[in-house]
Coordinates of C-alpha atoms and ligand atoms in Angstrom, one line a residue:
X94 CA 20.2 -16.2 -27.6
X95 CA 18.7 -15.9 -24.2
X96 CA 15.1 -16.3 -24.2
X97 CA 13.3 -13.2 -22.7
X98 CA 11.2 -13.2 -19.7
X99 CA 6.9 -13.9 -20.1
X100 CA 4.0 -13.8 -18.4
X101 CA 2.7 -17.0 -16.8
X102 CA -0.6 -16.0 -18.3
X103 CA -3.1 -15.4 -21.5
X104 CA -5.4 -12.8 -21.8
X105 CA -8.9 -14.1 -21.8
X106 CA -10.9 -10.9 -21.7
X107 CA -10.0 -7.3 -22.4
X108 CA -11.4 -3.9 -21.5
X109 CA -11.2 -0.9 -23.7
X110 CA -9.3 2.1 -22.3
X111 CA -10.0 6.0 -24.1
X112 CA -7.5 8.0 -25.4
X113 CA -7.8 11.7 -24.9
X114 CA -5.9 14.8 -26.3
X115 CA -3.8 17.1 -23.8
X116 CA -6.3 19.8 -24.1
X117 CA -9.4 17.9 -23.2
X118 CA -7.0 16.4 -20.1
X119 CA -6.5 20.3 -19.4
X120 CA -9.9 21.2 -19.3
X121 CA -10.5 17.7 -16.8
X122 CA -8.0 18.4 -14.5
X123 CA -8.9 22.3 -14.0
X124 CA -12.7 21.1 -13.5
X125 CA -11.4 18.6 -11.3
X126 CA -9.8 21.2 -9.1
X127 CA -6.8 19.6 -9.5
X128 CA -7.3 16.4 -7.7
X129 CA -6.8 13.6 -9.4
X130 CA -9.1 11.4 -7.3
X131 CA -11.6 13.5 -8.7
X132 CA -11.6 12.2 -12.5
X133 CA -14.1 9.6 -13.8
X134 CA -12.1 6.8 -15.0
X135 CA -13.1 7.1 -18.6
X136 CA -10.5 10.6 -18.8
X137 CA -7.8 8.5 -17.9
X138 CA -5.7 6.5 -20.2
X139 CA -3.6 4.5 -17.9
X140 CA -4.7 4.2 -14.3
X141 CA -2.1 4.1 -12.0
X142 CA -3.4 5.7 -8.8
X143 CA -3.9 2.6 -6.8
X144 CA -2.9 -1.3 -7.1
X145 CA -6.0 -1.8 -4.6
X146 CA -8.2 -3.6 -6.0
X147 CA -7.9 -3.1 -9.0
X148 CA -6.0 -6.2 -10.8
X149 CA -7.3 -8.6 -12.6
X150 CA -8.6 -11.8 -11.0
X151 CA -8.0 -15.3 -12.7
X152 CA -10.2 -17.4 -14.4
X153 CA -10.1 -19.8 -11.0
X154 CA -11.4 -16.9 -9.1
X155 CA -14.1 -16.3 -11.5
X156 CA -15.1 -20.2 -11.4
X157 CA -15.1 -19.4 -7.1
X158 CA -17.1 -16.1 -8.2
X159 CA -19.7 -18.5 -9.4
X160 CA -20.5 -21.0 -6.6
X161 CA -20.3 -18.6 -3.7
X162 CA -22.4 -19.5 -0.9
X163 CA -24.4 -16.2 0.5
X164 CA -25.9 -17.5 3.6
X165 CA -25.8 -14.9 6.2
X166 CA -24.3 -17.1 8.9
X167 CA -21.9 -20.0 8.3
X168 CA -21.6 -19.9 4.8
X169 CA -19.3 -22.7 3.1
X170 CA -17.2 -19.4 1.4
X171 CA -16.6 -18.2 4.6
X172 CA -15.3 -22.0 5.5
X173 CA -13.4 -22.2 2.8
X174 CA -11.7 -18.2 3.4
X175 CA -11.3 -19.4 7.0
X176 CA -9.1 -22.2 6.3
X177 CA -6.9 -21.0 4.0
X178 CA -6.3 -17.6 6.4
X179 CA -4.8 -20.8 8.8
X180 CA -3.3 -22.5 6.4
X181 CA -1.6 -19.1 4.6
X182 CA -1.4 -17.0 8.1
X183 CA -1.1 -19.5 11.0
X184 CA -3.3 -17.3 13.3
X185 CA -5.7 -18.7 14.8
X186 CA -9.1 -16.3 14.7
X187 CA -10.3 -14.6 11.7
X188 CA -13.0 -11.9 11.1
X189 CA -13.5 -10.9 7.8
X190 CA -13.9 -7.0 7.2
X191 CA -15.5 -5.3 4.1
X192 CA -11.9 -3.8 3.5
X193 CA -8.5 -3.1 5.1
X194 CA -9.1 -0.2 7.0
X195 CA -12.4 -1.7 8.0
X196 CA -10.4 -4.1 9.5
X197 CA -7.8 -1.5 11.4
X198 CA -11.1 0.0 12.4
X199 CA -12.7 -3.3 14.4
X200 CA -9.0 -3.5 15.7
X201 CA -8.1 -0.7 16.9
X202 CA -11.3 0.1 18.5
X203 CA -10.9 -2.9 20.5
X204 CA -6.9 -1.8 21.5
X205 CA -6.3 1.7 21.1
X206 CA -7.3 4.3 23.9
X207 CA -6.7 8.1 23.6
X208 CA -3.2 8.9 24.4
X209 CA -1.6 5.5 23.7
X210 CA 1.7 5.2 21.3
X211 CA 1.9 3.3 18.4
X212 CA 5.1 2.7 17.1
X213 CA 5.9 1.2 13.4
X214 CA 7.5 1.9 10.1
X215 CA 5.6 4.6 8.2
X216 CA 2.4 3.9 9.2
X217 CA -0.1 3.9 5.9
X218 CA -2.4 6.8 6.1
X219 CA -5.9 5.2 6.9
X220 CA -3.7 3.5 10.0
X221 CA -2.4 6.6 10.8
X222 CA -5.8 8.2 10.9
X223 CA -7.3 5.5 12.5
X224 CA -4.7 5.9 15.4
X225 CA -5.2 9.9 15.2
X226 CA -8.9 9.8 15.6
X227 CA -8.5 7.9 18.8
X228 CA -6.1 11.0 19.6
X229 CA -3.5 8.2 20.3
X230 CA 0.2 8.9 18.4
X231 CA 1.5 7.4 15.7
X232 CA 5.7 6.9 15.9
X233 CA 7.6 6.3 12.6
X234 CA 11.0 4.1 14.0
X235 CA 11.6 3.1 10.2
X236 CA 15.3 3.1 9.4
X237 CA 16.8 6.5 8.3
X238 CA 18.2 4.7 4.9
X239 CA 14.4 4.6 3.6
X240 CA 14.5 8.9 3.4
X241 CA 17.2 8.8 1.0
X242 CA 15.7 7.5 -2.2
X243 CA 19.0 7.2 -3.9
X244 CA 20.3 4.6 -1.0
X245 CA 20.3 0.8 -3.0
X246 CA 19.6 -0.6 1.0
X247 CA 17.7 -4.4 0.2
X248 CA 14.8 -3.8 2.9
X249 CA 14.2 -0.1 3.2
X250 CA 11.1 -1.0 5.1
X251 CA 12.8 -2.6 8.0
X252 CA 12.2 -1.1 11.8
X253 CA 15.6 1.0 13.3
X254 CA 15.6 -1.1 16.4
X255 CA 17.1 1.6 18.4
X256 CA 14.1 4.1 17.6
X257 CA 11.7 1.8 18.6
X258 CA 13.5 0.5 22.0
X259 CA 13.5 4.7 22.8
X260 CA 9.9 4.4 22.3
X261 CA 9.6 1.4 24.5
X262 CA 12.1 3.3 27.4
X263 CA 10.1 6.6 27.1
X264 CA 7.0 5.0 27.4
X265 CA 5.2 2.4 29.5
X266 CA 3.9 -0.8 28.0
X267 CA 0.5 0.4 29.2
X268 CA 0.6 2.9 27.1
X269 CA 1.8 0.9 23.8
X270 CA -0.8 -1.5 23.0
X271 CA 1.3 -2.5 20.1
X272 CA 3.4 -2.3 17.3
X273 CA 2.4 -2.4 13.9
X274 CA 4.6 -3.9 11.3
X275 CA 3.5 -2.6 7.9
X276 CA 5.2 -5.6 5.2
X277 CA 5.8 -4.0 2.0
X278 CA 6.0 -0.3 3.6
X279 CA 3.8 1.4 1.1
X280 CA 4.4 4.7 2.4
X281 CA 8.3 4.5 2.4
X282 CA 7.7 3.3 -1.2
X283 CA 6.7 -0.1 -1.5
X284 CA 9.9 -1.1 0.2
X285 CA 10.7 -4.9 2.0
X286 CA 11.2 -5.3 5.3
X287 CA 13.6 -8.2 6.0
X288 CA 13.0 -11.6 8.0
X289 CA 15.7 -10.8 10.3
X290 CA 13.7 -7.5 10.8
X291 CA 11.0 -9.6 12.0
X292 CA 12.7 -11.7 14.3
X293 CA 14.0 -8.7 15.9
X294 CA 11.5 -6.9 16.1
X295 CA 9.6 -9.6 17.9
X296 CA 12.2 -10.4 20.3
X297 CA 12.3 -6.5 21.3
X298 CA 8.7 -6.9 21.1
X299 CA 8.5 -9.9 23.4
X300 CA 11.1 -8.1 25.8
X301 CA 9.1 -5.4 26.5
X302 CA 5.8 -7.5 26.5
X303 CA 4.0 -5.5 24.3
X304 CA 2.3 -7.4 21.3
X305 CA 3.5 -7.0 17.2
X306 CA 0.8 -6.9 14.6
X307 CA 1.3 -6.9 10.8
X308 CA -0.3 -4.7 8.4
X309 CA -0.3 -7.4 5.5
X310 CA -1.8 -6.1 2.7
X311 CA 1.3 -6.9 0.3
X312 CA 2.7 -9.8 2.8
X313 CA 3.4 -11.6 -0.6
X314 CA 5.4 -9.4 -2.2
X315 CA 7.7 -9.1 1.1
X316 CA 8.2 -12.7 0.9
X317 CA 9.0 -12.3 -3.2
X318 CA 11.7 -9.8 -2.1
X319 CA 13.1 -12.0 1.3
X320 CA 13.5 -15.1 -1.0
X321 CA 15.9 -12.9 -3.6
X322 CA 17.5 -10.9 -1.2
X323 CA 17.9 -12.4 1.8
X324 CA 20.4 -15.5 2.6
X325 CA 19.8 -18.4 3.4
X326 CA 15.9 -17.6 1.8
X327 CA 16.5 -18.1 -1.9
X328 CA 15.6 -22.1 -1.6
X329 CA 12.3 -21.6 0.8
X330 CA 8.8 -21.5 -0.9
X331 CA 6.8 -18.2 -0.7
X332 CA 4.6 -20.0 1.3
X333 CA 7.2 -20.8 3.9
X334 CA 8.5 -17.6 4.2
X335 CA 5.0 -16.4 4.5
X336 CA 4.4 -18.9 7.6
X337 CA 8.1 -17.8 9.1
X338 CA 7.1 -14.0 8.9
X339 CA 3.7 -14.3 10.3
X340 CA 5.1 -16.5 13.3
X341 CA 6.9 -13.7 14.9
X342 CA 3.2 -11.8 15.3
X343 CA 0.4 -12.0 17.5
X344 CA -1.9 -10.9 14.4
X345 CA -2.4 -8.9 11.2
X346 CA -4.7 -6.2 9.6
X347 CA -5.3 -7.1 6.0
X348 CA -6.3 -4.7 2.8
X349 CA -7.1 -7.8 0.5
X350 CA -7.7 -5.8 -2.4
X351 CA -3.7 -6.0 -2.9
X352 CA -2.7 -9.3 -2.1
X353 CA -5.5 -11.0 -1.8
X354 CA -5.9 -10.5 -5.4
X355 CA -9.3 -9.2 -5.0
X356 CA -11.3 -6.3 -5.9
X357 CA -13.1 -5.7 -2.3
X358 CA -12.4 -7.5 1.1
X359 CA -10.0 -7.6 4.2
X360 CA -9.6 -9.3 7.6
X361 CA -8.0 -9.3 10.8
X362 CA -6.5 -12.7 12.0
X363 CA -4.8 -13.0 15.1
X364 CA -3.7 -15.5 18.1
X365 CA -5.3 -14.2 21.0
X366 CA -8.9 -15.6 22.0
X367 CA -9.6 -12.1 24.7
X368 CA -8.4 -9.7 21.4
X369 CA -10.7 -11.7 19.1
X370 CA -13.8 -11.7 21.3
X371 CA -13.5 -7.7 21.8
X372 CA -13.0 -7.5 18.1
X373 CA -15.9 -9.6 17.2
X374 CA -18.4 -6.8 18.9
X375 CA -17.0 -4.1 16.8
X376 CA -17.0 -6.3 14.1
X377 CA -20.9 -7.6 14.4
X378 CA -21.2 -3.2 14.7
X379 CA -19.4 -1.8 12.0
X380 CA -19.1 -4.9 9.4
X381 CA -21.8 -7.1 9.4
X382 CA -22.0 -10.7 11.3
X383 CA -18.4 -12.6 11.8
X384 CA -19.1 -15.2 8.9
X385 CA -19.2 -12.4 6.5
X386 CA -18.2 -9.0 7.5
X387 CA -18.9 -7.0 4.6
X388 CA -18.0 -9.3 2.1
X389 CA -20.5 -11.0 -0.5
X390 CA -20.0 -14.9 -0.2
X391 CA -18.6 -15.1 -3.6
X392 CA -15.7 -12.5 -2.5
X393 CA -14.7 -14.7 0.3
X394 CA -14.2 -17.5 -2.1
X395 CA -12.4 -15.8 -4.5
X396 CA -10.4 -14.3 -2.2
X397 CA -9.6 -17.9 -0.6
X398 CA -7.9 -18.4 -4.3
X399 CA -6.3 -15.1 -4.4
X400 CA -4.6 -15.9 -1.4
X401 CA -3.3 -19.0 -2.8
X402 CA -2.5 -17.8 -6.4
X403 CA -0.2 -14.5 -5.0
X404 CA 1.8 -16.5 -2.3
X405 CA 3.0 -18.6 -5.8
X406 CA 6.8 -17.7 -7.5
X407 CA 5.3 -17.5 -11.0
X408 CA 3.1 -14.9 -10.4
X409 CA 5.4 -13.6 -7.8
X410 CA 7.5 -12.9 -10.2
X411 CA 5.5 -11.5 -13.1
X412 CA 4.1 -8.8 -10.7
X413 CA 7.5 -7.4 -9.5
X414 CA 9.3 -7.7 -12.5
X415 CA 7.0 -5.6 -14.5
X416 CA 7.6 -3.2 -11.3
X417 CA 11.3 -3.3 -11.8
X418 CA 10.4 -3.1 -16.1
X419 CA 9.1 -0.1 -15.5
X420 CA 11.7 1.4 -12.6
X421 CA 14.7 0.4 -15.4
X422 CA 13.8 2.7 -17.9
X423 CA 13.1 5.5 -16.0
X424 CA 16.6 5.1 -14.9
X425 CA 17.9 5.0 -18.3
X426 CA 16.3 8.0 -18.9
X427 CA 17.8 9.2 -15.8
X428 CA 14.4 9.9 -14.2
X429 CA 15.0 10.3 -10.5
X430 CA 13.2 7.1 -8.8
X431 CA 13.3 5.6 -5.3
X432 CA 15.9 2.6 -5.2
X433 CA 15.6 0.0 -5.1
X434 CA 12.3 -0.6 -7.1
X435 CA 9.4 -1.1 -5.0
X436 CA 7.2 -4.3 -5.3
X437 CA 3.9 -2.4 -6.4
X438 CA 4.9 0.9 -7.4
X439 CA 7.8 3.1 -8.7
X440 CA 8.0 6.2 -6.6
X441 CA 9.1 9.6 -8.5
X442 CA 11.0 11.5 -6.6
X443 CA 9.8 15.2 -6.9
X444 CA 12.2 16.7 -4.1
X445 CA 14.9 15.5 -7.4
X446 CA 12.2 15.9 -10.3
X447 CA 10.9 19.5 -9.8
X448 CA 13.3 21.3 -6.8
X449 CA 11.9 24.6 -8.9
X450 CA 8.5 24.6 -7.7
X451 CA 8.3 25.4 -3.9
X452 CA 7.3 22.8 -1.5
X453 CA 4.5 25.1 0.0
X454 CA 3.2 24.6 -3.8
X455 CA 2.9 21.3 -3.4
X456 CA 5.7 20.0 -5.8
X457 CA 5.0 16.1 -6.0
X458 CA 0.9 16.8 -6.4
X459 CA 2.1 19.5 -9.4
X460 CA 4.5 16.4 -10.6
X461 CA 1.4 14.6 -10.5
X462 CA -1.1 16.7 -12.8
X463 CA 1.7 17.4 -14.9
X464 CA 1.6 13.4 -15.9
X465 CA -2.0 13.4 -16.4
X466 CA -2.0 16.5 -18.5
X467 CA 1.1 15.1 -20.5
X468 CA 0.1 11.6 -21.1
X469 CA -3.2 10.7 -19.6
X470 CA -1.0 8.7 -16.7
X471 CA -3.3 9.2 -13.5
X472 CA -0.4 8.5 -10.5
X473 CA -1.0 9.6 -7.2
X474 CA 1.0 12.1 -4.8
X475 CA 2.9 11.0 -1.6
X476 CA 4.1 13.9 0.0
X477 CA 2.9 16.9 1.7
X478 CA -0.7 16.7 0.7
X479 CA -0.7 13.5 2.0
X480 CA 1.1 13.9 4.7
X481 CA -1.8 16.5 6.3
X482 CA -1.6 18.9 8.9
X483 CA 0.0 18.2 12.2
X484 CA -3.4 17.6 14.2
X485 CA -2.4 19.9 17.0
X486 CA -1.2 22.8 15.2
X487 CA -2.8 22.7 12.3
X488 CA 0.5 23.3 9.8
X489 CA 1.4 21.4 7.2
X490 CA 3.5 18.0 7.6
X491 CA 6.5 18.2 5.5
X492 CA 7.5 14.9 4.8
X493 CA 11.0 13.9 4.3
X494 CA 10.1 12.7 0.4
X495 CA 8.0 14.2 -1.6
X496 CA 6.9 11.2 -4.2
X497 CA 4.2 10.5 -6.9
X498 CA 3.4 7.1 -7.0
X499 CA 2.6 5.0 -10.2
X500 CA 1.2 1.7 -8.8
X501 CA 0.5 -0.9 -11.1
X502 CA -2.5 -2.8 -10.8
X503 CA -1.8 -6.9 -11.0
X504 CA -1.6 -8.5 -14.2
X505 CA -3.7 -5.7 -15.8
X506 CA -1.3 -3.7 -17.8
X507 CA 1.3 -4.9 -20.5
X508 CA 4.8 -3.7 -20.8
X509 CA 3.9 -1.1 -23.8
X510 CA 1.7 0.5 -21.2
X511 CA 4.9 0.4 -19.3
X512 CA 7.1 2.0 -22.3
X513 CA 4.0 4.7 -23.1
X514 CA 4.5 5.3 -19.2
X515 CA 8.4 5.4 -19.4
X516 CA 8.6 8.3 -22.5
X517 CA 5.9 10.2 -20.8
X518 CA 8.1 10.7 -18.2
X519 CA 11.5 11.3 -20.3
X520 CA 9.4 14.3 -21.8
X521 CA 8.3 15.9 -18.7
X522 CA 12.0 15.4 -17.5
X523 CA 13.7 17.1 -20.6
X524 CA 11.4 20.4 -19.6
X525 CA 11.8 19.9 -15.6
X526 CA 13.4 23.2 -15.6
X527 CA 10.5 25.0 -17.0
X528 CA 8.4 24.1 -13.9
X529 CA 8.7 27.4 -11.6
X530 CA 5.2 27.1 -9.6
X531 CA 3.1 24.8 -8.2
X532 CA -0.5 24.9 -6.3
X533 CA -2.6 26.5 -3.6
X534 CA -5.3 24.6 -1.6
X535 CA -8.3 26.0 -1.6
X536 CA -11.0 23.5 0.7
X537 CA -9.7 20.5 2.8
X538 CA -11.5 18.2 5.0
X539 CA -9.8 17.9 8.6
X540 CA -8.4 14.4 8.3
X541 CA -7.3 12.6 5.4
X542 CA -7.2 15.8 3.0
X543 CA -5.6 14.3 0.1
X544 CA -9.0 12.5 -1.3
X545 CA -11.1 15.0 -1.8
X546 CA -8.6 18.2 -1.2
X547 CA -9.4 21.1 -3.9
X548 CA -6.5 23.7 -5.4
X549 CA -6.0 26.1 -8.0
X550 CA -3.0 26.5 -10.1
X551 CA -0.5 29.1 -9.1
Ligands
PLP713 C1 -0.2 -0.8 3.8 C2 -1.7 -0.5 3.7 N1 -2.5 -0.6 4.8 C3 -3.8 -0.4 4.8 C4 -4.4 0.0 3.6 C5 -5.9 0.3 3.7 O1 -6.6 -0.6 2.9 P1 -8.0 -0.3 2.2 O2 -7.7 0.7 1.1 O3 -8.5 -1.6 1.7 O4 -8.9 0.2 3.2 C6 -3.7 0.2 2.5 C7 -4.3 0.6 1.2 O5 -3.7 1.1 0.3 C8 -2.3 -0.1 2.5 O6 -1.5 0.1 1.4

């Protein structure tokens, strides 16, 4: 017999989760005006709103936990983070950051000027506001194969180079002060976007002088998917891809709470000395002095290990398998999921789930509660809510998917949470057709709605 897949890992400390009945979770969710963000952790049973920050770290990281140096300048942590960014990365500069969109903060105020372009594949939503509030534009040039969830395409994440050289013909390079290159594309659903990608990108990049910056905060899983899909890849260590990919930027953002294997931290890292000094005053003003920005000394040393433990194979391949564990079943059960599997999520596709309930109503958010109230599952909607208002006319976005997200946090769940996860689903599914109506907003901040956005039930 063949011998099953395991973890590359023992448990060595648990934490208890609460079970709850459907009508307390119906009581919740109303109090909690029907966003999700709003529960306190203890009504939810599995957590998968986010995989940021919220793995588990190793018992390494806790050892690095221990001995962290918290000097305010020059701290051996911060030593120790810096050369492993090199050695990982191959930028040269560093600034830590207390977080990733910390980081896209410092950088962007140092590059991006009101009415400048930004072109990149689905930009995530804290990059997209970031650009936004500097009332510069945001332009998706992701290939048209990542819209259609049922397409099996191996890098769904990868740049439409045609899209992107229209942006670079309409505009001048003046007004582009780069491109951001978002590797996994969480908001095209966790999908890879391919070395070649890269390269071309780059060289279009290079062409048109205008600089290409990575939003890294699940670089590692990119490389996973590039050494088992890509040719001439599948013999290269993580870490080599990793180097390869980064080469063909001039710098990266960085959430490290995903990849880093961290609960808290980011950083910028990039090759250019004039970008790095600019950066360094709005780092010193919004994060704290460049040897720590926002991060506790014992962060940056665990994060040094992170860094090194997630660009590994073995737990590489633990992290996106259990990914693809999950995304299986729901395909047995015929469960309409984007394809292929992402590397940190599996994305439900409402538009296919719940076509009965209007978009107006918000179909992937009432997707959403309809998991909690079912099985205590708190996921997280990708659609519409998320999407916002168009900042000029105020109207809704409609998105061309319409997705609730189930991210798994790292190394934190078994596969029976999986399989609880799985028939949770298969039961909602079997009654899809009993779902007529969805939900009306009724307060909403002006930018970034979806966290703290309130709505009653139609
Ligand atoms: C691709 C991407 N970029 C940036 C961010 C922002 O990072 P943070 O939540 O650490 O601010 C996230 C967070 O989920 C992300 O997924």
């Amino acid at each position: 017999m063949e011998l099953p897949y395991a973890e590359p890992y023992k448990i060595k400390m648990v934490e208890s989760i609460k079970r709850s009945t459907k009508e307390q979770r119906l009581k919740w969710i109303k109090e909690a005006h029907y966003n999700l963000f709003n529960l306190s952790s203890d009504k939810v049973f599995i957590d998968l709103l986010t995989d940021s920050g919220t793995g588990a770290m190793s018992d390494k990281q806790w050892a690095e936990m221990m001995i962290g140096d918290e000097s305010y300048a020059g701290s051996s942590s911060f030593e120790k983070l810096k050369k492993t960014v090199k050695k990982i990365t191959g930028f040269e500069y560093f600034l830590p950051t207390h977080q990733g969109r910390a980081a896209e903060n410092v950088l962007f105020s140092a590059l991006v000027k009101e009415g400048d372009i930004i072109p990149g594949n689905s930009h995530f939503d804290t990059t997209k506001g970031h650009i936004e509030f500097r009332k510069a534009t945001a332009v998706d040039c992701t290939i048209d194969e990542a819209f259609d969830t049922s397409i099996n395409h191996p890098f769904k994440g990868n740049i439409d180079l045609k899209k992107l050289e229209k942006v670079f013909k309409t505009h001048s390079n003046k007004k582009i002060p780069f491109v951001i290159l978002t590797i996994t594309c969480n908001s095209a659903g966790g999908q890879p976007v391919s070395l070649e990608n890269c390269r071309q990108v780059s060289a279009l990049c290079k062409q048109y002088k205008i600089p290409l910056y990575f939003d890294a905060a699940r670089f590692a899983e990119n490389a996973y998917f590039i050494k088992r899909r890509e040719p001439g890849y599948e013999n290269k260590t993580i870490k080599e891809i990793v180097k390869e990919v980064f080469s063909y930027g001039d710098g990266m953002t960085i959430s490290a709470k995903k990849d880093g294997l961290v609960n808290m931290g980011g950083f910028i890292a990039l090759n250019n000395y004039e970008v790095f000094k600019q950066a360094t005053v709005f780092n010193i003003m919004f994060e704290g002095f460049i040897t720590y920005g926002g991060m506790n000394g014992r962060d940056m040393g665990a994060l040094a290990v992170g860094l090194d433990e997630s660009t590994e194979i073995n737990y590489l391949e633990s992290r996106v398998e259990q990914i693809a564990y999950l995304g299986k079943k729901l395909v047995e059960y015929g469960v309409p999921v984007q394809q292929p599997f992402g590397g940190h999520a599996i994305f439900l596709d409402a538009n296919k789930f719940v076509p009965t309930i209007p978009r107006e109503e918000y179909r992937a958010q009432a997707l959403a509660i309809e998991l909690y109230i079912v099985g205590g599952i708190r996921g997280v909607e990708i659609g519409t809510v998320l999407a916002d208002r168009d900042p000029v006319t105020r109207k809704n976005r409609y998105p061309e998917l319409e997705l609730v997200r189930l991210a798994i946090p790292r190394r934190t769940y078994t596969n029976n949470h999986m399989d609880y996860v799985a028939a949770t689903l298969k039961n909602i599914y079997d009654t899809r057709h009993e779902a007529k109506s969805g939900y009306v907003i009724t307060e909403e901040a002006p930018i970034m709605r979806h966290f703290t956005v309130k709505f009653e039930k139609i």
